[in-house]
JSON list of C-alpha atoms in Angstrom, two decimals:
[
{"chain": "A", "resi": 1, "resn": "MET", "atom": "CA", "xyz": [-52.75, 55.85, 76.96]},
{"chain": "A", "resi": 2, "resn": "GLY", "atom": "CA", "xyz": [-52.84, 58.16, 80.00]},
{"chain": "A", "resi": 3, "resn": "ILE", "atom": "CA", "xyz": [-53.43, 61.28, 77.91]},
{"chain": "A", "resi": 4, "resn": "ARG", "atom": "CA", "xyz": [-56.25, 59.59, 75.98]},
{"chain": "A", "resi": 5, "resn": "TYR", "atom": "CA", "xyz": [-57.85, 58.52, 79.23]},
{"chain": "A", "resi": 6, "resn": "GLN", "atom": "CA", "xyz": [-57.66, 62.06, 80.64]},
{"chain": "A", "resi": 7, "resn": "PHE", "atom": "CA", "xyz": [-59.05, 63.48, 77.39]},
{"chain": "A", "resi": 8, "resn": "LEU", "atom": "CA", "xyz": [-61.93, 60.99, 77.47]},
{"chain": "A", "resi": 9, "resn": "LEU", "atom": "CA", "xyz": [-62.74, 61.87, 81.09]},
{"chain": "A", "resi": 10, "resn": "LEU", "atom": "CA", "xyz": [-62.62, 65.58, 80.34]},
{"chain": "A", "resi": 11, "resn": "THR", "atom": "CA", "xyz": [-64.89, 65.12, 77.31]},
{"chain": "A", "resi": 12, "resn": "LEU", "atom": "CA", "xyz": [-67.40, 63.08, 79.34]},
{"chain": "A", "resi": 13, "resn": "PHE", "atom": "CA", "xyz": [-67.37, 65.69, 82.11]},
{"chain": "A", "resi": 14, "resn": "ILE", "atom": "CA", "xyz": [-68.05, 68.53, 79.66]},
{"chain": "A", "resi": 15, "resn": "LEU", "atom": "CA", "xyz": [-70.87, 66.58, 77.99]},
{"chain": "A", "resi": 16, "resn": "LEU", "atom": "CA", "xyz": [-72.41, 65.83, 81.38]},
{"chain": "A", "resi": 17, "resn": "LEU", "atom": "CA", "xyz": [-72.14, 69.48, 82.40]},
{"chain": "A", "resi": 18, "resn": "PHE", "atom": "CA", "xyz": [-73.87, 70.70, 79.23]},
{"chain": "A", "resi": 19, "resn": "SER", "atom": "CA", "xyz": [-76.62, 68.09, 79.44]},
{"chain": "A", "resi": 20, "resn": "ALA", "atom": "CA", "xyz": [-77.43, 69.09, 83.05]},
{"chain": "A", "resi": 21, "resn": "GLN", "atom": "CA", "xyz": [-77.55, 72.73, 81.99]},
{"chain": "A", "resi": 22, "resn": "THR", "atom": "CA", "xyz": [-79.89, 71.85, 79.11]},
{"chain": "A", "resi": 23, "resn": "VAL", "atom": "CA", "xyz": [-82.26, 70.01, 81.46]},
{"chain": "A", "resi": 24, "resn": "ALA", "atom": "CA", "xyz": [-82.41, 73.03, 83.79]},
{"chain": "A", "resi": 25, "resn": "GLN", "atom": "CA", "xyz": [-83.07, 75.38, 80.86]},
{"chain": "A", "resi": 26, "resn": "ASN", "atom": "CA", "xyz": [-85.82, 73.09, 79.59]},
{"chain": "A", "resi": 27, "resn": "GLU", "atom": "CA", "xyz": [-87.50, 73.16, 83.01]},
{"chain": "A", "resi": 28, "resn": "VAL", "atom": "CA", "xyz": [-87.53, 76.97, 83.02]},
{"chain": "A", "resi": 29, "resn": "LEU", "atom": "CA", "xyz": [-88.99, 77.03, 79.50]},
{"chain": "A", "resi": 30, "resn": "ARG", "atom": "CA", "xyz": [-91.66, 74.49, 80.46]},
{"chain": "A", "resi": 31, "resn": "GLU", "atom": "CA", "xyz": [-92.66, 76.62, 83.44]},
{"chain": "A", "resi": 32, "resn": "GLN", "atom": "CA", "xyz": [-92.83, 79.78, 81.32]},
{"chain": "A", "resi": 33, "resn": "ASN", "atom": "CA", "xyz": [-94.76, 78.05, 78.54]},
{"chain": "A", "resi": 34, "resn": "SER", "atom": "CA", "xyz": [-97.33, 76.77, 81.04]},
{"chain": "A", "resi": 35, "resn": "LEU", "atom": "CA", "xyz": [-98.46, 80.39, 81.47]},
{"chain": "A", "resi": 36, "resn": "TYR", "atom": "CA", "xyz": [-99.39, 80.79, 77.80]},
{"chain": "A", "resi": 37, "resn": "GLY", "atom": "CA", "xyz": [-103.02, 81.76, 77.24]},
{"chain": "A", "resi": 38, "resn": "ILE", "atom": "CA", "xyz": [-103.94, 82.18, 80.92]},
{"chain": "A", "resi": 39, "resn": "GLN", "atom": "CA", "xyz": [-106.70, 84.80, 81.03]},
{"chain": "A", "resi": 40, "resn": "GLU", "atom": "CA", "xyz": [-107.71, 84.70, 84.69]},
{"chain": "A", "resi": 41, "resn": "PHE", "atom": "CA", "xyz": [-106.51, 83.37, 88.01]},
{"chain": "A", "resi": 42, "resn": "GLY", "atom": "CA", "xyz": [-106.92, 83.86, 91.71]},
{"chain": "A", "resi": 43, "resn": "VAL", "atom": "CA", "xyz": [-104.32, 85.00, 94.23]},
{"chain": "A", "resi": 44, "resn": "SER", "atom": "CA", "xyz": [-104.03, 83.47, 97.69]},
{"chain": "A", "resi": 45, "resn": "VAL", "atom": "CA", "xyz": [-101.57, 83.86, 100.55]},
{"chain": "A", "resi": 46, "resn": "ASN", "atom": "CA", "xyz": [-100.75, 81.63, 103.51]},
{"chain": "A", "resi": 47, "resn": "ILE", "atom": "CA", "xyz": [-98.55, 82.79, 106.37]},
{"chain": "A", "resi": 48, "resn": "GLU", "atom": "CA", "xyz": [-97.16, 80.19, 108.75]},
{"chain": "A", "resi": 49, "resn": "ARG", "atom": "CA", "xyz": [-95.47, 81.32, 111.94]},
{"chain": "A", "resi": 50, "resn": "PRO", "atom": "CA", "xyz": [-94.66, 79.88, 115.36]},
{"chain": "A", "resi": 51, "resn": "LEU", "atom": "CA", "xyz": [-97.12, 80.44, 118.18]},
{"chain": "A", "resi": 52, "resn": "THR", "atom": "CA", "xyz": [-94.36, 82.18, 120.14]},
{"chain": "A", "resi": 53, "resn": "LEU", "atom": "CA", "xyz": [-94.26, 84.95, 117.53]},
{"chain": "A", "resi": 54, "resn": "ASN", "atom": "CA", "xyz": [-97.19, 86.97, 118.86]},
{"chain": "A", "resi": 55, "resn": "SER", "atom": "CA", "xyz": [-97.57, 89.43, 116.03]},
{"chain": "A", "resi": 56, "resn": "ILE", "atom": "CA", "xyz": [-96.13, 90.39, 112.68]},
{"chain": "A", "resi": 57, "resn": "PRO", "atom": "CA", "xyz": [-96.59, 93.77, 110.96]},
{"chain": "A", "resi": 58, "resn": "PHE", "atom": "CA", "xyz": [-98.44, 92.30, 107.95]},
{"chain": "A", "resi": 59, "resn": "ASP", "atom": "CA", "xyz": [-101.30, 89.92, 107.30]},
{"chain": "A", "resi": 60, "resn": "VAL", "atom": "CA", "xyz": [-102.66, 87.72, 104.53]},
{"chain": "A", "resi": 61, "resn": "ASP", "atom": "CA", "xyz": [-104.83, 90.49, 103.04]},
{"chain": "A", "resi": 62, "resn": "SER", "atom": "CA", "xyz": [-102.06, 93.10, 102.91]},
{"chain": "A", "resi": 63, "resn": "VAL", "atom": "CA", "xyz": [-99.59, 90.69, 101.25]},
{"chain": "A", "resi": 64, "resn": "ARG", "atom": "CA", "xyz": [-102.27, 89.56, 98.78]},
{"chain": "A", "resi": 65, "resn": "GLN", "atom": "CA", "xyz": [-102.88, 93.21, 97.85]},
{"chain": "A", "resi": 66, "resn": "LEU", "atom": "CA", "xyz": [-99.14, 93.76, 97.32]},
{"chain": "A", "resi": 67, "resn": "ILE", "atom": "CA", "xyz": [-99.13, 90.84, 94.86]},
{"chain": "A", "resi": 68, "resn": "VAL", "atom": "CA", "xyz": [-102.25, 92.05, 93.04]},
{"chain": "A", "resi": 69, "resn": "ASN", "atom": "CA", "xyz": [-100.68, 95.51, 92.70]},
{"chain": "A", "resi": 70, "resn": "LYS", "atom": "CA", "xyz": [-97.57, 94.00, 91.09]},
{"chain": "A", "resi": 71, "resn": "LEU", "atom": "CA", "xyz": [-99.76, 92.15, 88.56]},
{"chain": "A", "resi": 72, "resn": "GLN", "atom": "CA", "xyz": [-102.01, 95.08, 87.57]},
{"chain": "A", "resi": 73, "resn": "ALA", "atom": "CA", "xyz": [-100.27, 95.58, 84.23]},
{"chain": "A", "resi": 74, "resn": "LEU", "atom": "CA", "xyz": [-101.08, 92.05, 83.06]},
{"chain": "A", "resi": 75, "resn": "PRO", "atom": "CA", "xyz": [-104.01, 91.60, 80.66]},
{"chain": "A", "resi": 76, "resn": "VAL", "atom": "CA", "xyz": [-105.71, 89.11, 82.98]},
{"chain": "A", "resi": 77, "resn": "ARG", "atom": "CA", "xyz": [-108.66, 89.10, 85.35]},
{"chain": "A", "resi": 78, "resn": "ILE", "atom": "CA", "xyz": [-107.75, 88.51, 88.98]},
{"chain": "A", "resi": 79, "resn": "ILE", "atom": "CA", "xyz": [-110.54, 86.34, 90.36]},
{"chain": "A", "resi": 80, "resn": "GLY", "atom": "CA", "xyz": [-112.06, 87.66, 93.57]},
{"chain": "A", "resi": 81, "resn": "GLU", "atom": "CA", "xyz": [-111.76, 85.72, 96.80]},
{"chain": "A", "resi": 82, "resn": "GLY", "atom": "CA", "xyz": [-115.49, 84.93, 96.89]},
{"chain": "A", "resi": 83, "resn": "ASP", "atom": "CA", "xyz": [-115.47, 83.31, 93.45]},
{"chain": "A", "resi": 84, "resn": "LEU", "atom": "CA", "xyz": [-112.22, 81.56, 94.27]},
{"chain": "A", "resi": 85, "resn": "LYS", "atom": "CA", "xyz": [-113.71, 79.91, 97.36]},
{"chain": "A", "resi": 86, "resn": "ARG", "atom": "CA", "xyz": [-116.69, 78.54, 95.38]},
{"chain": "A", "resi": 87, "resn": "SER", "atom": "CA", "xyz": [-114.59, 76.43, 93.00]},
{"chain": "A", "resi": 88, "resn": "ASP", "atom": "CA", "xyz": [-111.31, 74.57, 93.00]},
{"chain": "A", "resi": 89, "resn": "GLN", "atom": "CA", "xyz": [-111.03, 74.70, 89.20]},
{"chain": "A", "resi": 90, "resn": "PHE", "atom": "CA", "xyz": [-109.64, 78.22, 88.81]},
{"chain": "A", "resi": 91, "resn": "PRO", "atom": "CA", "xyz": [-105.94, 78.73, 88.17]},
{"chain": "A", "resi": 92, "resn": "LEU", "atom": "CA", "xyz": [-104.31, 80.02, 91.35]},
{"chain": "A", "resi": 93, "resn": "LEU", "atom": "CA", "xyz": [-101.18, 81.98, 92.20]},
{"chain": "A", "resi": 94, "resn": "HIS", "atom": "CA", "xyz": [-100.39, 80.95, 95.77]},
{"chain": "A", "resi": 95, "resn": "LEU", "atom": "CA", "xyz": [-97.77, 82.44, 98.10]},
{"chain": "A", "resi": 96, "resn": "HIS", "atom": "CA", "xyz": [-96.68, 80.47, 101.16]},
{"chain": "A", "resi": 97, "resn": "ILE", "atom": "CA", "xyz": [-94.59, 82.33, 103.74]},
{"chain": "A", "resi": 98, "resn": "ASN", "atom": "CA", "xyz": [-93.01, 80.36, 106.57]},
{"chain": "A", "resi": 99, "resn": "ILE", "atom": "CA", "xyz": [-91.48, 82.35, 109.44]},
{"chain": "A", "resi": 100, "resn": "MET", "atom": "CA", "xyz": [-89.50, 80.25, 111.90]},
{"chain": "A", "resi": 101, "resn": "ASN", "atom": "CA", "xyz": [-88.64, 80.64, 115.57]},
{"chain": "A", "resi": 102, "resn": "ASP", "atom": "CA", "xyz": [-86.22, 83.34, 116.65]},
{"chain": "A", "resi": 103, "resn": "VAL", "atom": "CA", "xyz": [-82.66, 81.98, 116.58]},
{"chain": "A", "resi": 104, "resn": "GLY", "atom": "CA", "xyz": [-80.15, 84.26, 118.27]},
{"chain": "A", "resi": 105, "resn": "GLY", "atom": "CA", "xyz": [-82.11, 87.44, 117.56]},
{"chain": "A", "resi": 106, "resn": "ILE", "atom": "CA", "xyz": [-83.03, 86.64, 113.95]},
{"chain": "A", "resi": 107, "resn": "HIS", "atom": "CA", "xyz": [-85.99, 84.95, 112.26]},
{"chain": "A", "resi": 108, "resn": "PRO", "atom": "CA", "xyz": [-85.23, 82.55, 109.39]},
{"chain": "A", "resi": 109, "resn": "PHE", "atom": "CA", "xyz": [-88.01, 82.53, 106.80]},
{"chain": "A", "resi": 110, "resn": "SER", "atom": "CA", "xyz": [-88.90, 81.15, 103.40]},
{"chain": "A", "resi": 111, "resn": "ALA", "atom": "CA", "xyz": [-91.33, 82.23, 100.72]},
{"chain": "A", "resi": 112, "resn": "GLU", "atom": "CA", "xyz": [-92.59, 80.14, 97.82]},
{"chain": "A", "resi": 113, "resn": "LEU", "atom": "CA", "xyz": [-94.84, 81.40, 95.03]},
{"chain": "A", "resi": 114, "resn": "LYS", "atom": "CA", "xyz": [-96.52, 78.71, 92.93]},
{"chain": "A", "resi": 115, "resn": "PHE", "atom": "CA", "xyz": [-98.95, 78.85, 90.05]},
{"chain": "A", "resi": 116, "resn": "TYR", "atom": "CA", "xyz": [-101.52, 76.04, 90.06]},
{"chain": "A", "resi": 117, "resn": "GLN", "atom": "CA", "xyz": [-103.83, 75.24, 87.20]},
{"chain": "A", "resi": 118, "resn": "PRO", "atom": "CA", "xyz": [-106.14, 72.38, 86.21]},
{"chain": "A", "resi": 119, "resn": "VAL", "atom": "CA", "xyz": [-104.23, 69.47, 84.70]},
{"chain": "A", "resi": 120, "resn": "LYS", "atom": "CA", "xyz": [-105.27, 66.05, 83.36]},
{"chain": "A", "resi": 121, "resn": "LEU", "atom": "CA", "xyz": [-103.53, 62.86, 84.41]},
{"chain": "A", "resi": 122, "resn": "PRO", "atom": "CA", "xyz": [-103.48, 60.75, 81.23]},
{"chain": "A", "resi": 123, "resn": "LEU", "atom": "CA", "xyz": [-102.10, 57.69, 83.04]},
{"chain": "A", "resi": 124, "resn": "ASN", "atom": "CA", "xyz": [-105.04, 57.77, 85.45]},
{"chain": "A", "resi": 125, "resn": "ASN", "atom": "CA", "xyz": [-108.07, 57.86, 83.08]},
{"chain": "A", "resi": 126, "resn": "ASP", "atom": "CA", "xyz": [-107.64, 61.59, 82.41]},
{"chain": "A", "resi": 127, "resn": "ILE", "atom": "CA", "xyz": [-108.61, 62.52, 85.96]},
{"chain": "A", "resi": 128, "resn": "GLN", "atom": "CA", "xyz": [-108.47, 66.30, 86.33]},
{"chain": "A", "resi": 129, "resn": "THR", "atom": "CA", "xyz": [-106.73, 67.83, 89.33]},
{"chain": "A", "resi": 130, "resn": "MET", "atom": "CA", "xyz": [-104.66, 70.91, 90.14]},
{"chain": "A", "resi": 131, "resn": "GLY", "atom": "CA", "xyz": [-100.94, 70.93, 89.48]},
{"chain": "A", "resi": 132, "resn": "SER", "atom": "CA", "xyz": [-98.15, 73.39, 90.07]},
{"chain": "A", "resi": 133, "resn": "THR", "atom": "CA", "xyz": [-96.78, 74.47, 86.70]},
{"chain": "A", "resi": 134, "resn": "TRP", "atom": "CA", "xyz": [-94.63, 77.45, 87.73]},
{"chain": "A", "resi": 135, "resn": "SER", "atom": "CA", "xyz": [-92.76, 78.30, 90.93]},
{"chain": "A", "resi": 136, "resn": "ASP", "atom": "CA", "xyz": [-90.20, 80.61, 92.46]},
{"chain": "A", "resi": 137, "resn": "SER", "atom": "CA", "xyz": [-88.89, 80.86, 96.00]},
{"chain": "A", "resi": 138, "resn": "PHE", "atom": "CA", "xyz": [-86.23, 82.21, 98.31]},
{"chain": "A", "resi": 139, "resn": "ILE", "atom": "CA", "xyz": [-85.05, 81.96, 101.90]},
{"chain": "A", "resi": 140, "resn": "GLY", "atom": "CA", "xyz": [-83.71, 84.63, 104.22]},
{"chain": "A", "resi": 141, "resn": "VAL", "atom": "CA", "xyz": [-83.29, 85.90, 107.75]},
{"chain": "A", "resi": 142, "resn": "VAL", "atom": "CA", "xyz": [-84.51, 89.10, 109.38]},
{"chain": "A", "resi": 143, "resn": "THR", "atom": "CA", "xyz": [-84.29, 90.79, 112.72]},
{"chain": "A", "resi": 144, "resn": "PRO", "atom": "CA", "xyz": [-87.60, 91.48, 114.48]},
{"chain": "A", "resi": 145, "resn": "ASP", "atom": "CA", "xyz": [-87.52, 95.18, 113.48]},
{"chain": "A", "resi": 146, "resn": "LEU", "atom": "CA", "xyz": [-87.28, 94.28, 109.76]},
{"chain": "A", "resi": 147, "resn": "MET", "atom": "CA", "xyz": [-90.23, 91.88, 109.54]},
{"chain": "A", "resi": 148, "resn": "ASN", "atom": "CA", "xyz": [-91.88, 94.04, 106.84]},
{"chain": "A", "resi": 149, "resn": "PHE", "atom": "CA", "xyz": [-89.03, 93.00, 104.55]},
{"chain": "A", "resi": 150, "resn": "ILE", "atom": "CA", "xyz": [-90.59, 89.51, 104.46]},
{"chain": "A", "resi": 151, "resn": "ALA", "atom": "CA", "xyz": [-93.85, 90.83, 102.99]},
{"chain": "A", "resi": 152, "resn": "ALA", "atom": "CA", "xyz": [-92.16, 93.10, 100.46]},
{"chain": "A", "resi": 153, "resn": "LYS", "atom": "CA", "xyz": [-89.63, 90.52, 99.27]},
{"chain": "A", "resi": 154, "resn": "SER", "atom": "CA", "xyz": [-92.26, 87.77, 99.13]},
{"chain": "A", "resi": 155, "resn": "ALA", "atom": "CA", "xyz": [-94.63, 89.90, 97.06]},
{"chain": "A", "resi": 156, "resn": "GLY", "atom": "CA", "xyz": [-91.64, 90.71, 94.86]},
{"chain": "A", "resi": 157, "resn": "LEU", "atom": "CA", "xyz": [-91.74, 87.12, 93.61]},
{"chain": "A", "resi": 158, "resn": "ALA", "atom": "CA", "xyz": [-94.85, 88.20, 91.69]},
{"chain": "A", "resi": 159, "resn": "GLU", "atom": "CA", "xyz": [-92.61, 90.38, 89.51]},
{"chain": "A", "resi": 160, "resn": "ASN", "atom": "CA", "xyz": [-90.82, 87.22, 88.33]},
{"chain": "A", "resi": 161, "resn": "PHE", "atom": "CA", "xyz": [-94.20, 85.65, 87.59]},
{"chain": "A", "resi": 162, "resn": "ARG", "atom": "CA", "xyz": [-95.26, 88.76, 85.66]},
{"chain": "A", "resi": 163, "resn": "SER", "atom": "CA", "xyz": [-92.03, 88.73, 83.65]},
{"chain": "A", "resi": 164, "resn": "ASP", "atom": "CA", "xyz": [-92.44, 85.06, 82.71]},
{"chain": "A", "resi": 165, "resn": "TYR", "atom": "CA", "xyz": [-96.11, 85.58, 81.86]},
{"chain": "A", "resi": 166, "resn": "GLU", "atom": "CA", "xyz": [-95.27, 88.53, 79.60]},
{"chain": "A", "resi": 167, "resn": "SER", "atom": "CA", "xyz": [-92.52, 86.56, 77.87]},
{"chain": "A", "resi": 168, "resn": "VAL", "atom": "CA", "xyz": [-95.03, 84.00, 76.50]},
{"chain": "A", "resi": 169, "resn": "ASN", "atom": "CA", "xyz": [-98.17, 86.12, 76.05]}
]
């Protein structure tokens, strides 16, 4: 009876492991498939930093341009900032960078790139809103002399977006 019990537990564990892996794979596929047929979108950047960090060697416009450069090969129109500000109905690739206070000579930071597009909420009378359908992120630490790494690595997330876009279009 002990061997059967151990075999049953091992079998249940393996089934649970494979089902969790399947759910994660399905999520990645759903995110990739949400990019199918997208023909235009805007790009925006937000940089959050503590007031004690007086300056950083990059700004919103320079990081936005890095992202746009990484997406040039895509057969899409990047919506200009002026058009983007006039409507909240355009799909949007948004990068949020958060630089935290200096801790022992290093700055922890995070970067999250999300793709938002109009979605309908069928359970709420088909109200249309914006929803995040694709995302990628990372965290890291830098010394003050390597702050440019934050901009370069953050914009590098756009390469993952480009790869997923190309895989379904």
